[in-house]
Amino acid sequence: MALIYRATVSPTKLELLAAWLPGRPWHTGPAGDLEQVAAYRFDDPAGEVGVETLLVRSGNGPVHHVPLTYRAEPLAGAEAWLVGTTEHSVLGERWVYDATGDPVYAAALAGAIIADAGQAEQLVLVEDDRLEPRELHMGIASTTLTPDATAPEVRHIERVEDGDPTRIVTDTVTLSVVRNLEAGDDFTGPALTGTWPGQPKPIHLAAAAPRG
């Protein structure tokens, strides 16, 4: 379950990304203001880290796939993956990371692909501490042929290869995250696919390969 607050965020996530994305080696198309095309979230079992993936584009450029994590304090050793900090009117200062460098995201992505864990239910906290379900922006699904499988535990990330796809090499699984969703891919193993308004045909978002 992902708890969503009715809050103001400054700078906004899109403002942070508009400054950060053009410096990525996999970014293509124009720089400038971004629009959000769709989004999905994963659960952090510990309930400490927000895990959200945004699909964004600038102008007539391609749709970029950008996983983010939100933390209440800096993640040790992850300075290279810091997108920036933002002030949340309810939660206070938040550290926003490129999630490909965050082990919480790696574990969640492995679970979504290998164990078909799906995306998090989103609940909005409204007046009187009531929770209301939030309509999901998009659908995600795993192509695994063994949906009852258990994903290997991810304890740490060994390295990240920041290309397209971005490779996340962990102690138990290698994950591949597509960045430009209009460039295609060559995945053959279990993958995560997505659909959203205007994109009814499932498109590959990421893939997983357990390490032997």
XYZ file of C-alpha atoms in Angstrom:
212
model
C 0.000 0.000 0.000
C 1.252 3.484 -0.889
C -0.066 6.331 1.263
C -0.517 9.587 -0.675
C -0.783 12.883 1.206
C -2.622 15.932 -0.025
C 0.412 18.169 0.236
C 2.526 20.716 -1.556
C 6.024 19.807 -2.691
C 8.689 22.398 -3.520
C 10.367 22.076 -5.901
C 8.020 19.590 -7.540
C 9.192 16.226 -8.808
C 8.837 17.390 -12.410
C 10.880 20.511 -11.691
C 13.662 18.396 -10.183
C 13.621 16.038 -13.157
C 13.598 18.854 -15.720
C 16.980 19.979 -14.371
C 18.388 16.469 -13.880
C 17.307 14.518 -16.963
C 19.305 16.390 -19.664
C 22.537 15.375 -17.937
C 21.791 11.653 -18.153
C 23.711 9.681 -20.813
C 20.488 7.985 -21.939
C 18.383 11.155 -22.264
C 17.217 12.036 -25.782
C 14.987 14.728 -27.207
C 14.488 18.318 -26.077
C 15.201 19.678 -22.621
C 12.666 21.865 -20.877
C 9.429 21.592 -18.970
C 8.170 18.053 -18.443
C 4.709 16.561 -18.486
C 3.820 13.392 -16.600
C 2.430 10.735 -18.913
C 1.733 8.075 -16.280
C 3.134 6.644 -13.044
C 3.149 3.543 -10.856
C 4.382 2.692 -7.362
C 5.866 -0.240 -5.497
C 5.585 -1.073 -1.802
C 8.512 -0.831 0.580
C 7.770 -3.637 3.081
C 9.397 -1.551 5.823
C 7.178 1.416 5.018
C 10.103 3.842 5.088
C 10.921 4.566 1.442
C 8.591 5.911 -1.219
C 9.088 4.043 -4.507
C 7.494 5.702 -7.531
C 8.203 5.465 -11.245
C 7.281 8.373 -13.498
C 6.800 8.287 -17.249
C 7.628 11.767 -18.513
C 8.217 13.634 -21.757
C 9.318 17.076 -22.840
C 7.542 18.611 -25.810
C 7.381 16.135 -28.688
C 10.276 14.071 -27.306
C 10.132 10.408 -26.326
C 8.619 9.054 -23.130
C 11.310 8.448 -20.522
C 10.933 5.852 -17.770
C 12.266 7.294 -14.499
C 12.090 5.293 -11.242
C 12.532 7.407 -8.097
C 12.820 6.751 -4.381
C 11.920 9.241 -1.673
C 13.730 9.119 1.660
C 13.534 11.030 4.940
C 17.333 11.162 5.171
C 20.285 10.648 2.810
C 21.085 7.129 1.604
C 24.688 6.375 2.535
C 26.981 5.934 -0.469
C 24.340 6.984 -2.995
C 25.461 10.559 -3.694
C 25.865 9.757 -7.409
C 22.158 8.873 -7.639
C 20.753 11.913 -5.855
C 18.319 13.835 -8.067
C 17.799 16.554 -5.449
C 15.932 17.441 -2.288
C 12.426 18.757 -1.930
C 10.272 20.117 0.870
C 7.063 18.174 1.503
C 4.452 20.145 3.454
C 3.555 17.075 5.559
C 6.702 14.925 5.640
C 9.335 17.676 5.642
C 12.595 17.488 3.697
C 12.827 14.535 1.325
C 15.845 13.178 -0.545
C 14.905 12.126 -4.076
C 17.062 9.457 -5.725
C 17.370 7.854 -9.132
C 15.980 4.551 -7.883
C 18.359 2.427 -9.945
C 20.956 3.140 -7.245
C 18.632 2.261 -4.343
C 18.477 -1.351 -3.068
C 14.863 -0.904 -1.905
C 13.837 -0.286 -5.519
C 15.942 -3.176 -6.788
C 14.200 -5.570 -4.393
C 10.760 -4.247 -5.328
C 11.449 -4.472 -9.060
C 12.755 -8.035 -8.733
C 9.564 -8.974 -6.900
C 7.354 -7.348 -9.547
C 9.094 -9.209 -12.382
C 9.977 -12.604 -10.923
C 7.132 -13.039 -8.420
C 4.505 -10.957 -10.268
C 3.990 -8.846 -7.131
C 2.236 -6.065 -9.052
C 2.063 -2.395 -8.167
C 1.103 -0.840 -4.870
C -2.479 0.088 -4.082
C -2.585 3.866 -3.653
C -4.608 5.424 -0.837
C -5.070 9.172 -0.366
C -5.158 10.536 3.174
C -8.031 13.035 3.330
C -9.827 14.976 6.060
C -10.488 13.236 9.396
C -7.680 10.779 8.587
C -9.879 8.920 6.128
C -8.267 6.911 3.342
C -9.684 6.963 -0.153
C -8.459 4.739 -3.005
C -6.696 6.565 -5.794
C -7.250 5.537 -9.394
C -4.089 3.976 -10.820
C -2.449 5.871 -13.688
C -1.402 2.770 -15.626
C -1.255 -0.997 -15.585
C 1.827 -3.149 -15.117
C 2.249 -6.913 -15.506
C 4.963 -9.545 -15.446
C 5.670 -11.850 -18.362
C 7.012 -14.568 -16.047
C 5.757 -18.084 -16.762
C 5.957 -19.010 -13.069
C 3.826 -16.406 -11.231
C 4.061 -18.386 -7.973
C 7.856 -18.014 -7.936
C 9.671 -16.292 -5.088
C 12.006 -13.442 -5.981
C 15.543 -13.746 -4.607
C 16.333 -11.460 -1.692
C 18.311 -8.393 -2.740
C 20.764 -7.412 -0.010
C 22.935 -4.907 -1.861
C 23.745 -3.408 -5.253
C 27.188 -4.281 -6.627
C 27.203 -1.802 -9.504
C 24.972 0.203 -11.829
C 25.657 0.628 -15.547
C 23.900 3.898 -16.368
C 22.947 3.319 -19.997
C 19.770 2.395 -21.829
C 18.789 -0.024 -20.530
C 20.287 0.772 -17.137
C 21.761 -2.411 -15.626
C 21.463 -2.911 -11.868
C 23.759 -5.736 -10.782
C 22.819 -6.938 -7.300
C 24.115 -9.832 -5.231
C 21.305 -12.119 -6.487
C 19.777 -10.713 -9.677
C 20.615 -8.442 -12.597
C 17.887 -5.967 -13.489
C 17.556 -4.011 -16.727
C 15.509 -0.806 -16.761
C 14.442 0.690 -20.101
C 14.835 4.473 -20.193
C 13.546 5.587 -23.613
C 10.262 3.689 -24.000
C 10.068 4.452 -27.705
C 13.443 2.928 -28.605
C 12.520 -0.745 -28.186
C 14.517 -3.482 -26.442
C 15.781 -7.042 -26.890
C 14.576 -8.681 -23.668
C 13.971 -12.427 -23.879
C 13.526 -13.410 -20.213
C 10.963 -12.390 -17.572
C 10.041 -8.743 -17.967
C 7.752 -6.061 -16.602
C 5.370 -4.520 -19.108
C 3.182 -1.445 -18.896
C 0.103 0.052 -20.526
C -1.332 3.532 -20.086
C -3.793 5.860 -21.814
C -2.622 6.179 -25.403
C -0.464 3.036 -25.090
C -2.877 0.069 -24.995
C -0.274 -2.412 -26.263
C 2.008 -3.661 -23.462
C 5.519 -2.246 -23.712
C 8.595 -3.538 -21.905
C 9.678 -1.477 -18.901
C 12.304 -3.706 -17.261
C 13.651 -7.253 -17.102
C 15.283 -9.541 -14.533
C 17.849 -12.348 -14.726
C 18.739 -14.241 -11.520
C 22.476 -14.658 -11.011
C 23.771 -18.178 -10.795
